[in-house]
Amino acid sequence: MGLPPTQVWTREQVAARILAGETLFVLHGNLVRVPPSWLSLHPGGNLSILHYVGRDASAEAEAFHSPETVQRMKDYVVGQVEMGENGWAPFVPPYSNGWVRRKSADGKMEWYSEARAVKVTTEAEASILLFSRDGATPSELAPTMADLEPAPNSLSMKNEKLHSEAYRKLHQRVKDAGLYQCRYVTGYGPDVVRYSLLVAIGTVCYSKGWLIPSAICLGLFWQQVTFAAHDLGHVAVTHHWTLDRFISIFLANFMGGVSISWWVNLLPFFAISPVFFKSLWSSFYQREMTFDAPSRFFLSMQHKLFYVVLSLARFNLYVRSYNYLLKTAFEPPRARGGGWWWWAEVFALGLFFTWFGAVLKGCGSWPNVLMYLLVSHMASSLMHVQIVLSHFSRSIADLGPVESFFARQLRTTVDVICPESIEFIHGGLHLQVTHHLFPRLPRHNLRKASLIVKEFAKERGLEYAEFGWTEGNGEVRGVLKQVADQIKIIGMVADSEVRDAMKS
Ligand code: HEM
C-alpha cells in the first residue's frame, strides 16, 4: 500500500479500506493488513481471519499462535489505529454478514453475498443470522457502513477492555509459571503405557477370537489417543508445527482414520443463534443448514436420541473429514510445510483402511464384521459425550464483536469436575474453560493453569462454570429437550393456523 507503518488510521478510514475489500484487523493498537495471497495460505484457515476483520484480535492472536508467529504478524502492520478511551470500537466483519470477495467474469475482485443477513437486535443477543439466498445473488451489491456497525447490546466496552487487560496479565502468569513446557515423561509417559496396554490386550483378545473385548479395547484406544492427537493439532506438544502435525497424522489418520487438518479447522468461532427455526446459512460450513422435515423430526426427538446418535458419531467424523480433504485437494497448499501434509494425510488414511480392513476381514463372518465395527465405534463414543458436555450446555449465542475473548470463552464453555486420579478418562480436557483460553497449553498443565484462571475470573466478576458428570449429562439433555419442546409448540401453532384458515 506504500503507507508508512506510523500512519494513524481513523475508524472511518479503516471502515473505508474494509469496504474496499481489504482484510484488516487490530493487533495491540496496530493495524494489520492480511494480503490476499497469505489469506488462502493461513494454516488456521481463511475463515478464522475473515471472522476477525475490523476487530481487535490481539487476545486471539496470542492464544492461537506461537510468540514467533505473533512477531511475524508485525510484518503486515500498515500503521496504528485511533484507539478510543475503551480501546478499539470494533466493526462487524463483512463475512459475518455473508459477504465474500470473489473474481468477477472480467477477472476483477468484487463483493458477493453468499447469504441474506438479518440482525437480531434484542437486548440479550446481538447475533447476525444468515439465511440462505433464494436464487442467484446480485453481484452489483456491496456491504455498506451500516453492515459494519454492530447491533446495539448491553455489553460495556469499558468492562470488556478490563476483561481483555486481565486476560493479558493472566496469560503472562501462565507463561511465568512455566506451564507451556510439555511434561513428556510425567504427562505423556503414563498415556503411552495406557495406549500400549489397550493395544496389547485388544490384540491378545482378537487372537483368541474374543471379538467383543477386542473391539472394546480398540474403541477405548481410539478415545484415548484422540486426546493426544488433539494436543498435537493445537501445536501444544513440541510447539513445533511440522513435528506436531506429523505425529498427529500418525495418531489421527493412521491409527484413527480421521483427518487431523479437518479437526484443526473446526475451531468453534462460529456460533449461531437458536432464535429462529428457519433454514440458516452457516458461515463456517458455507452451506445452507436446511430446516426440513427430517431436521424437524430429529430436533423434536433429540433429547431421547442423544446417546444413540452419539454412539454412531465416529462415522460422521469419517464423512466430514474426507469431505474436507476432498475440498482442500483443490485449494492452494497451506503456508506451513506447503502441501506435504495433504499427501501424508491421504497416505496415512490409506494405511488405516488397510490395517482396519484386515482386522475386519479376520473376524470371519459378516455378522462378526458388523458386530466388531459397531462395538469398536460405540466404545469410542464416550469421547463424543465428553465433547458435547463441555461445549453445548452453555450459551451458543454470539454477543457480537464487542465481547472480549476472555468473557466469551468463560460464558460459552464449562469444566467437568473430576478427581485428578481419574482425569485420564477425560484426557484432561474436562478442563475445557482453560483449554479454550489457552489452546496451545500442554494438556497435562491445564489443572494448574485452571486454578490461576479461576482467580482472575473471580476478580473480574465472571462465572467459571463447572459441573459433575451426571449433572452435566442432565443439563445437556435438558437443553436438548427445551429446543425439542419449542419445535413442538411451533408445530402446534402452525396446525392451529391451518385449521383457522380452513374454517374461514
Ligand atoms: C497476519 C496475520 C496472521 C498470521 C501471519 C498467522 C499465522 C498463523 C500460523 C503460522 C499458524 C500455525 C500455528 C503457529 O505457528 O503459531 C496459525 C494458526 C492459526 N491461526 Fe493464524 N495467523 C494470522 C492471523 C490470525 C487471526 C486474525 C486469527 C483469528 C483469530 C488466526 C487464527 C488462527 C487459528 C485458529 C490457528 C490454528 C491454531 C490451532 O490449531 O490451535 N490467525 N496462524
Coordinates of C-alpha atoms and ligand atoms in Angstrom, one line a residue:
M1 CA 0.0 0.0 0.0
G2 CA 3.0 2.2 0.2
L3 CA 2.0 3.8 3.5
P4 CA 4.4 4.3 6.4
P5 CA 3.6 2.0 9.3
T6 CA 3.5 5.0 11.6
Q7 CA 0.3 6.3 10.0
V8 CA -2.6 6.6 12.4
W9 CA -5.8 5.3 10.9
T10 CA -9.1 6.7 12.0
R11 CA -12.1 4.3 12.4
E12 CA -13.7 5.8 9.3
Q13 CA -10.5 5.2 7.2
V14 CA -10.3 1.6 8.4
A15 CA -14.0 1.1 7.5
A16 CA -13.4 2.6 4.0
R17 CA -10.5 0.2 3.4
I18 CA -12.6 -2.8 4.6
L19 CA -15.4 -1.8 2.3
A20 CA -12.9 -1.6 -0.5
G21 CA -12.1 -5.2 0.1
E22 CA -9.0 -5.1 2.4
T23 CA -8.6 -7.8 5.2
L24 CA -7.7 -5.7 8.2
F25 CA -7.6 -6.5 11.9
V26 CA -6.2 -4.7 15.0
L27 CA -3.3 -6.2 17.0
H28 CA -2.2 -4.3 20.1
G29 CA -3.1 -0.9 18.6
N30 CA -1.6 -1.7 15.2
L31 CA -3.5 -2.2 12.0
V32 CA -2.6 -5.5 10.4
R33 CA -3.4 -6.0 6.7
V34 CA -3.5 -9.6 5.5
P35 CA -2.6 -9.8 1.9
P36 CA -5.0 -11.9 -0.2
S37 CA -2.1 -14.3 -1.1
W38 CA -1.5 -15.1 2.6
L39 CA -5.2 -15.4 3.4
S40 CA -5.6 -18.5 1.4
L41 CA -2.3 -20.0 2.9
H42 CA -3.1 -19.3 6.5
P43 CA -2.6 -22.6 8.5
G44 CA -5.6 -21.8 10.7
G45 CA -7.8 -21.4 7.5
N46 CA -9.0 -18.2 5.9
L47 CA -12.4 -18.2 7.8
S48 CA -10.7 -17.7 11.1
I49 CA -9.2 -14.4 9.9
L50 CA -12.3 -13.3 7.9
H51 CA -14.3 -13.6 11.1
Y52 CA -12.0 -11.0 12.7
V53 CA -11.9 -8.3 10.0
G54 CA -12.4 -4.9 11.7
R55 CA -12.0 -6.3 15.2
D56 CA -9.3 -6.3 17.8
A57 CA -7.8 -9.8 17.5
S58 CA -5.0 -9.3 20.0
A59 CA -6.2 -11.9 22.5
E60 CA -7.0 -14.5 19.8
A61 CA -3.6 -13.8 18.1
E62 CA -1.8 -14.5 21.4
A63 CA -3.9 -17.5 22.2
F64 CA -3.7 -19.3 18.9
H65 CA -0.2 -18.6 17.8
S66 CA 3.4 -19.1 18.9
P67 CA 5.3 -16.0 20.1
E68 CA 7.3 -16.2 16.8
T69 CA 4.2 -16.2 14.7
V70 CA 2.8 -13.2 16.6
Q71 CA 6.1 -11.5 15.9
R72 CA 5.8 -12.3 12.2
M73 CA 2.4 -10.7 12.1
K74 CA 4.2 -7.4 12.6
D75 CA 5.5 -7.7 9.1
Y76 CA 1.9 -7.0 7.9
V77 CA 1.4 -3.9 10.1
V78 CA 0.4 -0.9 8.0
G79 CA 0.1 1.7 10.8
Q80 CA -1.6 2.3 14.1
V81 CA -5.3 2.8 14.8
E82 CA -7.0 5.5 16.7
M83 CA -7.9 3.8 19.9
G84 CA -10.8 5.2 22.0
E85 CA -10.8 5.5 25.7
N86 CA -12.1 2.0 25.9
G87 CA -10.0 0.5 23.2
W88 CA -10.8 -0.2 19.6
A89 CA -14.5 0.2 18.7
P90 CA -14.9 -3.0 16.6
F91 CA -16.8 -3.5 13.3
V92 CA -18.8 -6.5 12.3
P93 CA -16.7 -8.4 9.8
P94 CA -18.3 -8.3 6.3
Y95 CA -18.0 -12.1 6.3
S96 CA -20.4 -12.3 9.3
N97 CA -23.0 -10.6 7.1
G98 CA -22.5 -13.2 4.4
W99 CA -20.1 -11.0 2.2
V100 CA -17.2 -12.6 0.5
R101 CA -14.7 -11.4 -2.2
R102 CA -14.6 -13.3 -5.4
K103 CA -13.4 -12.8 -9.0
S104 CA -15.9 -11.4 -11.5
A105 CA -16.3 -12.6 -15.1
D106 CA -13.8 -9.9 -16.2
G107 CA -11.2 -11.1 -13.6
K108 CA -11.7 -8.2 -11.1
M109 CA -12.3 -8.9 -7.4
E110 CA -15.7 -7.9 -6.3
W111 CA -18.1 -8.4 -3.3
Y112 CA -20.6 -11.3 -3.5
S113 CA -23.2 -12.0 -0.9
E114 CA -23.4 -15.7 0.0
A115 CA -26.4 -15.3 2.2
R116 CA -29.0 -12.8 3.4
A117 CA -28.1 -11.3 6.8
V118 CA -30.7 -10.5 9.5
K119 CA -29.5 -8.7 12.6
V120 CA -31.2 -9.7 15.9
T121 CA -31.5 -6.6 17.9
T122 CA -32.9 -7.9 21.2
E123 CA -31.1 -6.9 24.4
A124 CA -30.0 -10.4 25.1
E125 CA -28.4 -11.1 21.7
A126 CA -26.5 -9.2 19.1
S127 CA -26.3 -12.1 16.7
I128 CA -26.4 -11.9 12.9
L129 CA -28.4 -14.7 11.4
L130 CA -27.5 -15.7 7.9
F131 CA -30.4 -17.0 5.8
S132 CA -29.9 -18.8 2.5
R133 CA -30.4 -16.6 -0.5
D134 CA -33.3 -17.5 -2.8
G135 CA -32.0 -17.8 -6.3
A136 CA -29.0 -16.0 -7.8
T137 CA -27.2 -13.3 -5.8
P138 CA -26.9 -9.9 -7.5
S139 CA -23.2 -9.3 -7.9
E140 CA -23.5 -5.5 -8.2
L141 CA -24.3 -5.1 -4.4
A142 CA -21.6 -4.5 -1.8
P143 CA -21.6 -4.1 2.0
T144 CA -22.2 -0.7 3.4
M145 CA -21.1 1.2 6.6
A146 CA -24.4 0.1 8.2
D147 CA -23.4 -3.5 7.7
L148 CA -20.2 -2.9 9.6
E149 CA -21.7 -1.3 12.7
P150 CA -22.5 -3.8 15.5
A151 CA -26.1 -4.0 16.6
P152 CA -26.6 -2.3 20.0
N153 CA -26.3 -4.5 23.0
S154 CA -25.8 -4.2 26.7
L155 CA -22.1 -5.0 26.9
S156 CA -19.9 -2.2 28.2
M157 CA -16.8 -1.5 26.1
K158 CA -15.1 -0.3 29.3
N159 CA -15.8 -3.6 31.0
E160 CA -14.7 -5.7 28.0
K161 CA -11.5 -3.7 27.9
L162 CA -10.8 -4.5 31.5
H163 CA -11.5 -8.2 30.8
S164 CA -9.0 -8.1 27.9
E165 CA -6.4 -6.5 30.1
A166 CA -7.0 -9.2 32.8
Y167 CA -6.6 -11.9 30.1
R168 CA -3.2 -10.5 29.1
K169 CA -2.0 -10.5 32.7
L170 CA -3.4 -14.0 33.2
H171 CA -1.6 -15.2 30.1
Q172 CA 1.7 -13.8 31.4
R173 CA 1.1 -15.5 34.8
V174 CA 0.6 -18.8 33.0
K175 CA 3.8 -18.3 31.0
D176 CA 5.8 -17.3 34.0
A177 CA 4.6 -20.4 35.9
G178 CA 6.3 -22.4 33.1
L179 CA 3.0 -24.1 32.1
Y180 CA 3.8 -24.0 28.4
Q181 CA 6.5 -26.6 29.0
C182 CA 5.3 -30.0 27.9
R183 CA 5.5 -32.8 30.5
Y184 CA 6.8 -35.6 28.3
V185 CA 7.6 -38.1 31.0
T186 CA 5.1 -37.4 33.8
G187 CA 2.4 -36.4 31.4
Y188 CA 2.7 -38.5 28.2
G189 CA 4.6 -41.3 29.9
P190 CA 1.5 -42.8 31.6
D191 CA -0.6 -42.1 28.5
V192 CA 1.7 -44.1 26.3
V193 CA 1.6 -47.0 28.8
R194 CA -2.2 -46.9 28.7
Y195 CA -2.3 -46.8 24.9
S196 CA 0.1 -49.7 24.6
L197 CA -1.9 -51.8 27.2
L198 CA -5.1 -51.3 25.3
V199 CA -3.5 -52.3 22.0
A200 CA -1.8 -55.4 23.6
I201 CA -5.0 -56.6 25.4
G202 CA -7.1 -55.9 22.3
T203 CA -4.6 -57.9 20.1
V204 CA -4.5 -60.9 22.6
C205 CA -8.3 -61.0 22.8
Y206 CA -8.5 -60.8 19.0
S207 CA -6.1 -63.7 18.5
K208 CA -8.1 -65.8 20.9
G209 CA -11.3 -65.0 19.0
W210 CA -12.8 -62.8 21.8
L211 CA -14.1 -60.2 19.4
I212 CA -16.2 -58.1 21.7
P213 CA -13.5 -57.4 24.3
S214 CA -11.1 -56.8 21.5
A215 CA -13.4 -54.3 19.8
I216 CA -14.0 -52.5 23.2
C217 CA -10.2 -52.2 23.7
L218 CA -9.9 -50.7 20.1
G219 CA -12.7 -48.2 20.8
L220 CA -11.2 -47.2 24.1
F221 CA -7.8 -46.8 22.4
W222 CA -9.3 -44.5 19.8
Q223 CA -11.0 -42.5 22.6
Q224 CA -7.7 -42.1 24.5
V225 CA -5.4 -41.5 21.5
T226 CA -7.8 -38.7 20.3
F227 CA -6.7 -36.6 23.2
A228 CA -3.0 -36.7 22.2
A229 CA -3.9 -36.0 18.5
H230 CA -6.0 -33.1 19.7
D231 CA -2.9 -31.6 21.7
L232 CA -0.7 -32.1 18.6
G233 CA -3.3 -30.4 16.4
H234 CA -3.0 -27.3 18.6
V235 CA 0.8 -27.5 18.4
A236 CA 0.7 -28.0 22.2
V237 CA 3.3 -30.8 22.5
T238 CA 6.6 -30.0 20.9
H239 CA 5.3 -26.5 19.9
H240 CA 7.0 -27.2 16.5
W241 CA 4.3 -27.1 13.8
T242 CA 5.8 -29.6 11.4
L243 CA 6.7 -32.1 14.0
D244 CA 3.4 -31.9 15.9
R245 CA 1.5 -32.2 12.6
F246 CA 3.5 -35.2 11.6
I247 CA 2.9 -37.1 14.8
S248 CA -0.8 -36.1 14.8
I249 CA -1.2 -37.5 11.3
F250 CA 0.2 -40.8 12.6
L251 CA -2.2 -40.9 15.5
A252 CA -5.4 -39.4 14.0
N253 CA -5.2 -40.6 10.4
F254 CA -3.2 -43.8 10.5
M255 CA -4.5 -45.0 13.9
G256 CA -7.9 -43.5 13.9
G257 CA -8.9 -43.0 10.3
V258 CA -9.9 -39.3 10.8
S259 CA -8.2 -36.3 9.2
I260 CA -6.4 -34.1 11.7
S261 CA -6.5 -31.0 9.5
W262 CA -10.2 -31.2 9.3
W263 CA -10.4 -31.2 13.0
V264 CA -7.9 -28.3 13.4
N265 CA -10.1 -26.2 11.1
L266 CA -13.1 -26.9 13.2
L267 CA -12.3 -24.3 15.9
P268 CA -15.6 -23.1 17.3
F269 CA -15.5 -19.4 16.4
F270 CA -18.7 -19.6 14.6
A271 CA -21.7 -19.9 16.9
I272 CA -25.1 -19.4 15.5
S273 CA -28.2 -18.2 17.3
P274 CA -31.0 -20.6 18.1
V275 CA -33.6 -17.7 17.9
F276 CA -35.3 -18.8 14.6
F277 CA -36.2 -22.2 13.4
K278 CA -35.6 -21.5 9.7
S279 CA -33.0 -22.7 7.3
L280 CA -29.8 -20.9 8.1
W281 CA -26.7 -20.3 6.1
S282 CA -23.6 -21.4 8.0
S283 CA -20.6 -19.1 7.5
F284 CA -18.4 -21.9 8.7
Y285 CA -19.7 -24.8 6.5
Q286 CA -20.6 -22.3 3.8
R287 CA -23.8 -24.1 3.0
E288 CA -27.4 -23.9 4.0
M289 CA -28.4 -25.8 7.1
T290 CA -31.9 -26.7 5.9
F291 CA -34.7 -26.8 8.5
D292 CA -36.6 -29.5 6.6
A293 CA -38.9 -32.4 7.7
P294 CA -36.1 -34.7 8.9
S295 CA -34.4 -31.9 10.9
R296 CA -37.8 -31.1 12.5
F297 CA -38.3 -34.8 13.4
F298 CA -34.8 -35.3 14.8
L299 CA -34.8 -32.0 16.7
S300 CA -38.1 -32.9 18.3
M301 CA -36.6 -36.2 19.5
Q302 CA -33.1 -35.1 20.1
H303 CA -33.1 -35.5 23.9
K304 CA -34.3 -39.1 23.5
L305 CA -31.9 -39.9 20.7
F306 CA -28.9 -38.1 22.2
Y307 CA -26.9 -41.2 23.3
V308 CA -28.0 -43.3 20.3
V309 CA -26.8 -40.6 17.8
L310 CA -23.5 -40.1 19.7
S311 CA -22.8 -43.8 19.8
L312 CA -22.5 -43.7 16.0
A313 CA -20.9 -40.3 15.8
R314 CA -17.5 -41.6 14.7
F315 CA -18.9 -42.5 11.3
N316 CA -19.8 -38.8 10.9
L317 CA -16.2 -37.9 11.6
Y318 CA -15.1 -40.0 8.7
V319 CA -17.6 -38.5 6.3
R320 CA -16.9 -34.9 7.3
S321 CA -13.1 -35.2 7.4
Y322 CA -12.9 -37.0 4.0
N323 CA -15.1 -34.2 2.5
Y324 CA -12.7 -31.7 3.9
L325 CA -9.7 -33.5 2.3
L326 CA -11.6 -33.6 -1.0
K327 CA -12.3 -29.9 -0.8
T328 CA -8.8 -28.9 0.1
A329 CA -7.3 -31.0 -2.7
F330 CA -8.1 -28.2 -5.0
E331 CA -7.0 -25.3 -2.7
P332 CA -3.6 -23.8 -2.5
P333 CA -1.3 -25.6 -0.1
R334 CA -1.2 -24.1 3.3
A335 CA 1.8 -22.0 4.2
R336 CA 3.3 -24.2 6.9
G337 CA 5.1 -27.0 5.2
G338 CA 3.4 -26.5 1.8
G339 CA 1.2 -29.3 0.7
W340 CA 3.1 -32.3 2.2
W341 CA 0.5 -32.7 5.0
W342 CA -2.3 -33.3 2.5
W343 CA -0.5 -36.2 0.8
A344 CA 0.7 -37.5 4.2
E345 CA -2.9 -37.5 5.5
V346 CA -4.2 -39.3 2.4
F347 CA -1.4 -41.9 2.6
A348 CA -2.0 -42.4 6.3
L349 CA -5.7 -42.9 5.7
G350 CA -4.9 -45.5 3.1
L351 CA -2.8 -47.4 5.6
F352 CA -5.7 -47.1 8.2
F353 CA -8.1 -48.7 5.8
T354 CA -5.5 -51.4 5.1
W355 CA -5.0 -52.4 8.7
F356 CA -8.6 -51.9 9.9
G357 CA -9.9 -53.7 6.8
A358 CA -7.6 -56.7 7.6
V359 CA -8.9 -56.7 11.2
L360 CA -12.5 -56.8 10.0
K361 CA -11.8 -59.4 7.4
G362 CA -10.2 -61.6 10.1
C363 CA -13.5 -61.5 12.1
G364 CA -14.6 -64.4 9.9
S365 CA -18.3 -63.8 9.0
W366 CA -20.4 -60.8 8.1
P367 CA -22.3 -60.7 11.4
N368 CA -19.0 -60.7 13.2
V369 CA -17.6 -57.9 11.0
L370 CA -20.7 -55.8 11.7
M371 CA -20.5 -56.5 15.4
Y372 CA -16.8 -55.6 15.6
L373 CA -17.4 -52.4 13.6
L374 CA -20.3 -51.3 15.8
V375 CA -18.8 -52.3 19.1
S376 CA -15.5 -50.6 18.5
H377 CA -17.1 -47.4 17.2
M378 CA -19.6 -47.3 20.1
A379 CA -16.9 -47.9 22.7
S380 CA -15.1 -44.8 21.4
S381 CA -18.2 -42.7 21.6
L382 CA -17.6 -41.7 25.2
M383 CA -15.4 -39.0 23.8
H384 CA -18.3 -37.5 21.9
V385 CA -20.4 -37.2 25.0
Q386 CA -17.4 -35.6 26.7
I387 CA -17.1 -33.0 23.9
V388 CA -20.8 -32.2 23.9
L389 CA -20.9 -31.8 27.6
S390 CA -18.1 -29.1 27.7
H391 CA -19.5 -27.2 24.7
F392 CA -23.2 -27.4 24.2
S393 CA -24.8 -27.0 27.6
R394 CA -23.6 -23.4 27.7
S395 CA -24.9 -20.4 25.7
I396 CA -24.2 -20.6 22.0
A397 CA -25.4 -17.0 21.3
D398 CA -23.0 -14.7 19.6
L399 CA -23.0 -11.4 21.5
G400 CA -21.2 -9.6 18.7
P401 CA -17.7 -8.2 18.3
V402 CA -17.6 -6.1 21.4
E403 CA -17.4 -9.1 23.7
S404 CA -13.8 -9.8 24.8
F405 CA -12.2 -13.2 24.1
F406 CA -11.8 -13.8 27.9
A407 CA -15.5 -13.2 28.7
R408 CA -16.7 -15.1 25.6
Q409 CA -14.7 -18.2 26.5
L410 CA -15.9 -18.2 30.1
R411 CA -19.5 -17.6 29.0
T412 CA -19.6 -20.4 26.4
T413 CA -17.6 -23.2 28.0
V414 CA -17.8 -25.4 31.1
D415 CA -15.5 -27.7 33.0
V416 CA -16.5 -31.2 34.1
I417 CA -15.4 -31.7 37.8
C418 CA -13.3 -34.9 38.0
P419 CA -10.8 -36.1 40.6
E420 CA -7.2 -35.9 39.4
S421 CA -6.7 -39.7 39.8
I422 CA -9.2 -40.5 37.0
E423 CA -8.8 -37.4 34.8
F424 CA -7.1 -39.6 32.1
I425 CA -10.6 -40.8 31.3
H426 CA -11.4 -37.3 30.1
G427 CA -7.9 -36.9 28.6
G428 CA -7.6 -33.8 30.8
L429 CA -10.0 -32.0 28.5
H430 CA -12.7 -31.7 31.2
L431 CA -10.8 -28.5 32.0
Q432 CA -12.3 -27.1 28.8
V433 CA -12.6 -23.5 30.0
T434 CA -8.8 -23.1 30.5
H435 CA -8.2 -25.1 27.3
H436 CA -10.3 -22.6 25.3
L437 CA -8.5 -19.7 26.8
F438 CA -5.0 -21.2 26.1
P439 CA -5.4 -23.8 23.3
R440 CA -1.6 -24.2 22.9
L441 CA -1.1 -25.1 26.6
P442 CA 0.0 -28.7 27.1
R443 CA -3.0 -30.6 28.4
H444 CA -1.2 -32.0 31.5
N445 CA -0.7 -28.5 32.8
L446 CA -4.4 -27.5 32.5
R447 CA -5.2 -28.3 36.1
K448 CA -2.6 -26.0 37.5
A449 CA -3.5 -23.2 34.9
S450 CA -7.2 -23.6 35.8
L451 CA -6.5 -22.5 39.4
I452 CA -5.0 -19.3 38.1
V453 CA -7.8 -18.7 35.7
K454 CA -10.4 -19.1 38.5
E455 CA -8.7 -16.4 40.5
F456 CA -8.8 -14.0 37.6
A457 CA -12.3 -14.9 36.7
K458 CA -13.4 -14.1 40.2
E459 CA -11.6 -10.8 40.2
R460 CA -13.4 -9.8 37.0
G461 CA -16.8 -11.0 38.3
L462 CA -17.0 -13.6 35.6
E463 CA -18.5 -17.1 36.2
Y464 CA -16.2 -20.1 35.8
A465 CA -18.7 -22.8 35.2
E466 CA -18.2 -26.3 36.4
F467 CA -20.5 -29.3 36.9
G468 CA -20.2 -33.0 37.7
W469 CA -20.5 -35.7 35.1
T470 CA -24.1 -36.8 35.9
E471 CA -25.3 -33.2 36.4
G472 CA -23.7 -32.2 33.1
N473 CA -25.4 -35.0 31.2
G474 CA -28.7 -33.9 32.8
E475 CA -28.1 -30.3 31.8
V476 CA -27.3 -31.2 28.2
R477 CA -30.4 -33.3 27.8
G478 CA -32.4 -30.5 29.5
V479 CA -31.2 -28.0 26.8
L480 CA -32.0 -30.5 24.0
K481 CA -35.5 -31.0 25.4
Q482 CA -36.1 -27.3 25.7
V483 CA -35.4 -26.9 22.0
A484 CA -37.5 -30.0 21.2
D485 CA -40.4 -28.6 23.1
Q486 CA -40.1 -25.3 21.2
I487 CA -40.3 -27.2 18.0
K488 CA -43.5 -29.0 19.2
I489 CA -45.0 -25.6 20.1
I490 CA -44.2 -24.2 16.7
G491 CA -45.8 -27.3 15.1
M492 CA -49.0 -26.8 17.3
V493 CA -49.2 -23.1 16.3
A494 CA -48.8 -24.0 12.6
D495 CA -51.6 -26.7 12.9
S496 CA -54.0 -24.3 14.6
E497 CA -53.2 -21.6 12.0
V498 CA -54.1 -24.1 9.2
R499 CA -57.3 -25.1 11.0
D500 CA -58.3 -21.4 11.4
A501 CA -57.5 -20.8 7.7
M502 CA -59.7 -23.8 6.7
K503 CA -62.6 -22.6 8.8
S504 CA -62.6 -19.1 7.3
Ligands
HEM1 C1 -1.1 -11.8 9.5 C2 -1.8 -12.5 10.4 C3 -1.6 -13.9 10.7 C4 -0.6 -14.8 10.5 C5 0.7 -14.5 9.9 C6 -1.0 -16.1 11.1 C7 -0.2 -17.3 11.0 C8 -0.5 -18.5 11.6 C9 0.4 -19.6 11.7 C10 1.8 -19.6 11.2 C11 -0.3 -20.6 12.3 C12 0.2 -22.0 12.7 C13 0.4 -22.1 14.2 C14 1.6 -21.3 14.6 O1 2.7 -21.4 14.0 O2 1.5 -20.4 15.5 C15 -1.6 -20.1 12.5 C16 -2.7 -20.9 13.1 C17 -3.9 -20.4 13.4 N1 -4.3 -19.1 13.3 FE1 -3.3 -17.5 12.4 N2 -2.2 -16.0 11.6 C18 -2.7 -14.7 11.4 C19 -3.9 -14.2 11.9 C20 -4.9 -14.9 12.5 C21 -6.1 -14.3 13.0 C22 -6.5 -12.9 12.9 C23 -6.8 -15.4 13.6 C24 -8.2 -15.3 14.2 C25 -8.4 -15.0 15.4 C26 -6.0 -16.6 13.4 C27 -6.4 -17.8 13.8 C28 -5.6 -19.0 13.8 C29 -6.0 -20.3 14.2 C30 -7.4 -20.6 14.8 C31 -5.0 -21.1 14.0 C32 -4.9 -22.6 14.3 C33 -4.4 -22.7 15.8 C34 -4.6 -24.1 16.5 O3 -4.9 -25.0 15.8 O4 -4.5 -24.1 17.7 N3 -4.8 -16.2 12.8 N4 -1.7 -18.8 12.1

